[in-house]
Amino acid sequence: MSRRLDTGGSWIDRSRPITFRFDEVEYEGFEGDTLASALLANGVTGGFRSPIIGRPRGVMTAGPEEPNAFVEINEPWFDPIVAATMVELVDGLVAEPRAGVGRLAAPAEVPPVDAVHRHIHVETLVVGGGRSGVKAAVAAANRGDRVLLLDERHRVDNAPDGVTVLPRTTALGVYDDGYVVALESTPELERLWHVRAGRVVLATGATERPIAFAGNDRPGVMLASAAATYLERFGVLAGERVAIFTTNDSGLESADSLRAAGAEIAHTLGVGEDPSTAIDGVDLLLVSGGWNPNLTLWRSMGGGLRYSRRLATFRPNGNGPPWLEVVGSAYGDGLPGSETYWLESAEDYSEHFVDLQRDQTVADIAAALDAGLVSAEHVKRATYIGTAIDQGRTSGVLTAAIVNQLLGTDPDAQGPTSARPPAVPVSYATIAGPDRGDLLDPIRRTRLHRWHEEHGAVFEDVGQWKRPRYFPRHGETVDAAVARECRAVRNAAGVLDASTLGKIDVAGPDAAAFLDRMYTNRMSTLPVGSIRYGFMLGLDGMVGDDGVALRLSEDHFLVTTTTGNAAMVLDRFEEWLQTEWPELRVYCTSVTEQWSDVAVAGPRAREVIAALGTDIDLAPDAFPFMTFRDGAVAGVSVRVARVSFTGELSYEILVDGRRGLELWEAVMSAGAPLGIASYGTEAMHVLRAEKGFVIVGQDIDGTVMPDDLGMGWIVRKEDSDFIGRRSLRRADSLREDRKQLVGLLPDRLLPEGAQLVEEDTGRIPMPMIGHVTSSYASPSLGRPIALAIVERGRSRHGETVYAPLPDGTISAEIVPPVFYDPEGARRDG
Amino acid sequence: MTDELLVAAELVQVGVRADPSILPFETAEPNTVTTWNGRDVLWLGPDEWLVVGEQGTEDAIRRELEDAFAGRHHSVVDVGANRTVFDLTDGLDLLSNSCGLDLHSSRWRPGMCAQTLFAQAQVILHQRDVRTTRIFVRPSFADHVREAIRVTEFLG
Amino acid sequence: MLLIRCPWCGPRDEVEFRYGGQAHIPYPQDPDALSDEEWADFLFMRDNPRGPFRERWYHVHGCRRWFHAVRDTSTHRFIATYRIGEEPPT
């Protein structure tokens, strides 16, 4: 039975019919319809169920306040649950009713949502494109402001020129300093707008309030203004024999408009009358309990409320941020006066619905109050009123009013609970926008990345960087590849891409003095041309980062940091220079990516460099350990540093980043006949552990001091201050039972992080005396090794400790933390 | 389409740190670009600038700077490999998808520069003329930035 | 998303900055003269007022300058920002 009138409907285009399916039945509507208006036009007055007790329900409103008519959209896009009043009808739409909770679709069913974000700056943002909103937008544009006007409906009538207008766009939340996030939702795309506005004008309008009476949730009960809207916008007459139950004039006006369109108004009821007496033979019961200003966004920024006796509702009280204002009916302007009437008196309130989406009634509110909950906030938590998708748009003020009435207090004793962002549901995919998959967090690659990829590298994440972990050949397992790479470095030569290490240029007359303050050892005594390894501590004395400093001249250093701490170290340098020591004449510049770092290590490393051709004298006494030389290698200008993280003869070649690949390929080519192999971070970890070299973030976890590592030698003896020095002398730092770095020789491979105990008795509880920080199968030793920190570790060499694990206990002998070449004889090749 | 919109530029870049009173070039308010003998000078901080020149001019630039600063505390560092440079045409809307700077033509004009975040990566933006935005980004982030531009361009 | 006025760059989104805690706590002249308790106090103890608070901020993803701010801790509102070395506004 069609409810569509032959004429009328300012929003629909009768020349453009649309076919859609609802609950497996095909219907027709017009372009401009919402799904709800098209269903009503087709005489579908019910078709829905309440979510918890399954009562029949129908369309009750014409907007986002809809509590009943929720649907799942399957074509031409997927939406798990959305109000039919907010769905723009498109050709081929397939929808089915859903009550309560949306269904998560399986990935194969759903194409990825296209979602983008957009940032926009305006002097004035107007939320709401009704009369007051348009007026405010025009006034702002005339002042010369950049103006953005949003409206959640899919049209804005009388959209002004000179103003950016966004229909289908809902403000999800208003935040500090005029930051507003808004969701623009079209069938093709979801766009999240990030608006920064100098001022925000809320022209968010008002929502009609229902009345609580027995059976007020049945299909055919509708807000009076909604029926008028369906008539005016969509040419739909929602009922032919109509009753109106109202506390105010607007209800009567809505009924009049239906009468003018041909409906019979069978009954007109006011305050105190019982609607159940008036519904026989009536197919539409219009309800109007007054109008509530829509103030969610106002309240989210701390805007206050005051009660209006005339309007029988709450309006803004003017106390809010200076950049936020409320206009129009959201302020209470132009709203009809209403009698104060929330519910129809009865013996039994169990069918007087208040929050239809939560199936909560006046009886449920009374039960909460009877249980001793007297705050509207507690009633909300006990009943869930206001927490559903409609966020209490039709139940918020009503609930507070009913609480006040049932407690016998004044109507303004308690106000409605506040709603939280988002104002309407928004999918995580939209919130993520383009920041998903590979774009979730930047993936950083060195300039040699493509080479690594082409040569089969398996990568690992080191912070945001992708670093080769190992280079398996011919289907090697990881263990086989790592063992091969380690053997290559120990027996011939290996090459590692160390480009990710942080590099900082430190220059100025006070550069040396500055570095002395930042590091535990003294860089000021470093000769030009030499390199020193140092620790940077936190003020708390814990090791924060390690690296080397190269002295380029009296006033000029190149400092390296670990990969993960590059930014932190530079930030710390700047913090101290800018905030504590502005008198020091030092300038720091990041050069992390100015230089690629090709690190060649192994007994044949010198031969590799020589084979490349160089003007640098590579003889050991001409180029000693911990010095550097500038020159040319393979025809490329380089800086070569003799530092070693593997214990083997090692040359780190620093080269302009744009020529890094060229140099790397030359190294591989020249080294091939010498047995060179590229190696990754896994082999690097094993090789350094065999030498007992610690790694920040692995053996050093922010709780470890230099002496704990057996590295007291790295702390200067002179009486000059450096960051962290005072903390090294705290009583706790001088405790004899501090955990100290040791080596372990376990009977089988230990898991990193394994806790260590003194006895193998299984007694519970058992004191834990330390844990394993690094653990590897050592190819050089042909057995498993580990590093650990253990209480009084240095006095326990030779003792056995145990690691109780789910699948059995591993025992290990405590040894000094160096397993291979303890004299350091291999360092010069 | 991204290939036409986004073109890599090969340029010389020199990092300069010094007290403003001893600079050999003019410098204006924060986040503006001045020119110096045919090079762009981008303000990065109250004592930090980036001098950008044509390929091959690096030695000349460094020599002129060192001569000007002779004997006084300064830092001149070649950073030509430290950032990748792209020129983006008609790309301000695109950048606004992932950048919180006010890039409206009334606020962001030719001759302005800014250090900021684009798609979670640190960038320097330089508006060279009405249509061209020059983007400086660390090479390790370049793939990410290019991909972020491509994705938002595709989605509109 | 606060809007923070860097003294050099002008107003920028909060994500470009890093918070630096309470301002005007200078590094002790002579750390050796402090007891362990006094040293711990310097390292860890900070005021936590409700209302205007003098703070340090770092424009880490912008001009990379540190500066000071007076900010109301209950409303988040920035009352003033000022450069290192400048007197705080009254």
Short mmCIF file of N, CA, C and O in Angstrom, two decimals, chain A residues 542-594:
data_model
loop_
_atom_site.label_atom_id
_atom_site.label_comp_id
_atom_site.label_asym_id
_atom_site.label_seq_id
_atom_site.Cartn_x
_atom_site.Cartn_y
_atom_site.Cartn_z
N MET A 542 72.13 5.52 34.56
CA MET A 542 71.98 4.29 33.76
C MET A 542 72.49 4.53 32.34
O MET A 542 72.34 5.64 31.80
N VAL A 543 73.06 3.51 31.75
CA VAL A 543 73.57 3.65 30.39
C VAL A 543 72.40 3.89 29.44
O VAL A 543 71.43 3.13 29.43
N GLY A 544 72.47 4.97 28.68
CA GLY A 544 71.40 5.31 27.74
C GLY A 544 71.75 4.95 26.31
O GLY A 544 70.93 4.42 25.57
N ASP A 545 72.98 5.26 25.91
CA ASP A 545 73.38 4.96 24.53
C ASP A 545 74.89 4.78 24.49
O ASP A 545 75.60 5.25 25.37
N ASP A 546 75.35 4.10 23.47
CA ASP A 546 76.79 4.01 23.25
C ASP A 546 77.09 4.39 21.81
O ASP A 546 76.22 4.41 20.96
N GLY A 547 78.33 4.72 21.60
CA GLY A 547 78.72 5.10 20.24
C GLY A 547 80.17 5.48 20.25
O GLY A 547 80.84 5.38 21.27
N VAL A 548 80.66 5.90 19.11
CA VAL A 548 82.04 6.36 19.02
C VAL A 548 82.07 7.80 18.57
O VAL A 548 81.14 8.29 17.93
N ALA A 549 83.13 8.48 18.96
CA ALA A 549 83.36 9.83 18.49
C ALA A 549 84.64 9.84 17.66
O ALA A 549 85.66 9.27 18.08
N LEU A 550 84.59 10.45 16.49
CA LEU A 550 85.76 10.64 15.63
C LEU A 550 86.17 12.10 15.76
O LEU A 550 85.33 12.98 15.57
N ARG A 551 87.41 12.36 16.06
CA ARG A 551 87.84 13.77 16.14
C ARG A 551 88.39 14.20 14.79
O ARG A 551 89.46 13.74 14.36
N LEU A 552 87.67 15.07 14.12
CA LEU A 552 88.04 15.52 12.78
C LEU A 552 89.05 16.66 12.85
O LEU A 552 89.88 16.83 11.95
N SER A 553 88.93 17.46 13.89
CA SER A 553 89.88 18.57 14.11
C SER A 553 89.72 18.99 15.57
O SER A 553 88.91 18.39 16.30
N GLU A 554 90.45 19.98 15.96
CA GLU A 554 90.36 20.47 17.35
C GLU A 554 88.90 20.73 17.75
O GLU A 554 88.46 20.39 18.84
N ASP A 555 88.19 21.35 16.83
CA ASP A 555 86.83 21.82 17.14
C ASP A 555 85.74 21.04 16.44
O ASP A 555 84.60 21.51 16.36
N HIS A 556 86.05 19.87 15.94
CA HIS A 556 85.08 19.22 15.06
C HIS A 556 85.06 17.71 15.29
O HIS A 556 86.10 17.06 15.19
N PHE A 557 83.87 17.17 15.61
CA PHE A 557 83.72 15.75 15.88
C PHE A 557 82.59 15.17 15.04
O PHE A 557 81.64 15.87 14.70
N LEU A 558 82.70 13.89 14.75
CA LEU A 558 81.58 13.13 14.20
C LEU A 558 81.25 12.08 15.24
O LEU A 558 82.11 11.28 15.60
N VAL A 559 80.02 12.13 15.77
CA VAL A 559 79.63 11.23 16.85
C VAL A 559 78.62 10.23 16.31
O VAL A 559 77.72 10.60 15.55
N THR A 560 78.77 8.97 16.65
CA THR A 560 77.78 7.98 16.21
C THR A 560 76.94 7.53 17.39
O THR A 560 77.34 7.65 18.56
N THR A 561 75.76 7.04 17.07
CA THR A 561 74.83 6.55 18.09
C THR A 561 74.29 5.21 17.63
O THR A 561 74.51 4.80 16.48
N THR A 562 73.54 4.52 18.50
CA THR A 562 72.86 3.30 18.04
C THR A 562 71.74 3.70 17.09
O THR A 562 71.27 4.84 17.08
N THR A 563 71.32 2.74 16.28
CA THR A 563 70.25 2.97 15.32
C THR A 563 69.00 3.51 16.00
O THR A 563 68.43 4.52 15.59
N GLY A 564 68.59 2.86 17.06
CA GLY A 564 67.31 3.19 17.69
C GLY A 564 67.32 4.50 18.44
O GLY A 564 66.27 5.09 18.67
N ASN A 565 68.51 4.97 18.83
CA ASN A 565 68.59 6.17 19.66
C ASN A 565 69.11 7.40 18.93
O ASN A 565 69.40 8.42 19.56
N ALA A 566 69.22 7.33 17.62
CA ALA A 566 69.80 8.45 16.87
C ALA A 566 69.08 9.76 17.18
O ALA A 566 69.69 10.77 17.50
N ALA A 567 67.76 9.72 17.08
CA ALA A 567 66.99 10.95 17.30
C ALA A 567 67.08 11.37 18.76
O ALA A 567 67.24 12.55 19.06
N MET A 568 67.03 10.39 19.66
CA MET A 568 67.07 10.70 21.09
C MET A 568 68.37 11.41 21.45
O MET A 568 68.36 12.40 22.20
N VAL A 569 69.48 10.93 20.93
CA VAL A 569 70.77 11.52 21.30
C VAL A 569 70.86 12.96 20.77
O VAL A 569 71.25 13.88 21.50
N LEU A 570 70.48 13.18 19.54
CA LEU A 570 70.53 14.53 19.00
C LEU A 570 69.59 15.45 19.78
O LEU A 570 69.93 16.58 20.11
N ASP A 571 68.40 14.93 20.10
CA ASP A 571 67.45 15.73 20.88
C ASP A 571 68.05 16.08 22.24
O ASP A 571 67.89 17.19 22.74
N ARG A 572 68.73 15.13 22.85
CA ARG A 572 69.32 15.40 24.16
C ARG A 572 70.44 16.43 24.04
O ARG A 572 70.57 17.32 24.87
N PHE A 573 71.27 16.31 23.01
CA PHE A 573 72.32 17.31 22.80
C PHE A 573 71.69 18.70 22.74
O PHE A 573 72.11 19.65 23.40
N GLU A 574 70.65 18.83 21.91
CA GLU A 574 70.02 20.15 21.73
C GLU A 574 69.37 20.62 23.02
O GLU A 574 69.41 21.81 23.34
N GLU A 575 68.78 19.70 23.77
CA GLU A 575 68.11 20.10 25.02
C GLU A 575 69.11 20.73 25.98
O GLU A 575 68.88 21.81 26.52
N TRP A 576 70.23 20.08 26.18
CA TRP A 576 71.22 20.62 27.12
C TRP A 576 71.82 21.92 26.60
O TRP A 576 71.99 22.89 27.37
N LEU A 577 72.13 22.00 25.32
CA LEU A 577 72.72 23.20 24.76
C LEU A 577 71.75 24.37 24.81
O LEU A 577 72.14 25.50 25.08
N GLN A 578 70.48 24.11 24.53
CA GLN A 578 69.53 25.22 24.47
C GLN A 578 69.03 25.64 25.85
O GLN A 578 68.78 26.82 26.07
N THR A 579 68.87 24.66 26.76
CA THR A 579 68.20 25.01 28.01
C THR A 579 69.14 25.18 29.19
O THR A 579 68.81 25.87 30.14
N GLU A 580 70.31 24.54 29.17
CA GLU A 580 71.22 24.64 30.32
C GLU A 580 72.52 25.37 29.99
O GLU A 580 73.05 26.08 30.81
N TRP A 581 73.05 25.15 28.81
CA TRP A 581 74.39 25.65 28.46
C TRP A 581 74.37 26.51 27.20
O TRP A 581 75.12 26.25 26.25
N PRO A 582 73.55 27.54 27.15
CA PRO A 582 73.51 28.37 25.93
C PRO A 582 74.83 29.11 25.69
O PRO A 582 75.07 29.56 24.57
N GLU A 583 75.68 29.17 26.71
CA GLU A 583 76.96 29.86 26.54
C GLU A 583 77.98 29.02 25.78
O GLU A 583 78.99 29.55 25.31
N LEU A 584 77.75 27.70 25.69
CA LEU A 584 78.70 26.86 24.95
C LEU A 584 78.57 27.12 23.46
O LEU A 584 77.46 27.16 22.91
N ARG A 585 79.71 27.26 22.81
CA ARG A 585 79.71 27.50 21.37
C ARG A 585 79.86 26.16 20.66
O ARG A 585 80.97 25.69 20.39
N VAL A 586 78.69 25.54 20.43
CA VAL A 586 78.66 24.23 19.76
C VAL A 586 77.47 24.23 18.83
O VAL A 586 76.40 24.71 19.21
N TYR A 587 77.63 23.69 17.65
CA TYR A 587 76.49 23.45 16.77
C TYR A 587 76.46 21.97 16.42
O TYR A 587 77.49 21.39 16.06
N CYS A 588 75.28 21.38 16.50
CA CYS A 588 75.09 19.97 16.13
C CYS A 588 74.23 19.89 14.88
O CYS A 588 73.27 20.65 14.73
N THR A 589 74.58 18.98 14.00
CA THR A 589 73.79 18.77 12.78
C THR A 589 73.67 17.27 12.55
O THR A 589 74.68 16.56 12.60
N SER A 590 72.49 16.81 12.29
CA SER A 590 72.30 15.40 11.99
C SER A 590 72.86 15.09 10.60
O SER A 590 72.55 15.77 9.63
N VAL A 591 73.67 14.06 10.52
CA VAL A 591 74.16 13.59 9.22
C VAL A 591 73.95 12.08 9.08
O VAL A 591 74.69 11.40 8.35
N THR A 592 72.95 11.56 9.78
CA THR A 592 72.70 10.12 9.77
C THR A 592 72.60 9.56 8.37
O THR A 592 73.14 8.49 8.06
N GLU A 593 71.90 10.27 7.49
CA GLU A 593 71.72 9.73 6.14
C GLU A 593 72.64 10.40 5.11
O GLU A 593 72.58 10.06 3.94
N GLN A 594 73.47 11.31 5.57
CA GLN A 594 74.47 11.88 4.67
C GLN A 594 75.48 10.79 4.31
O GLN A 594 76.01 10.76 3.20
#
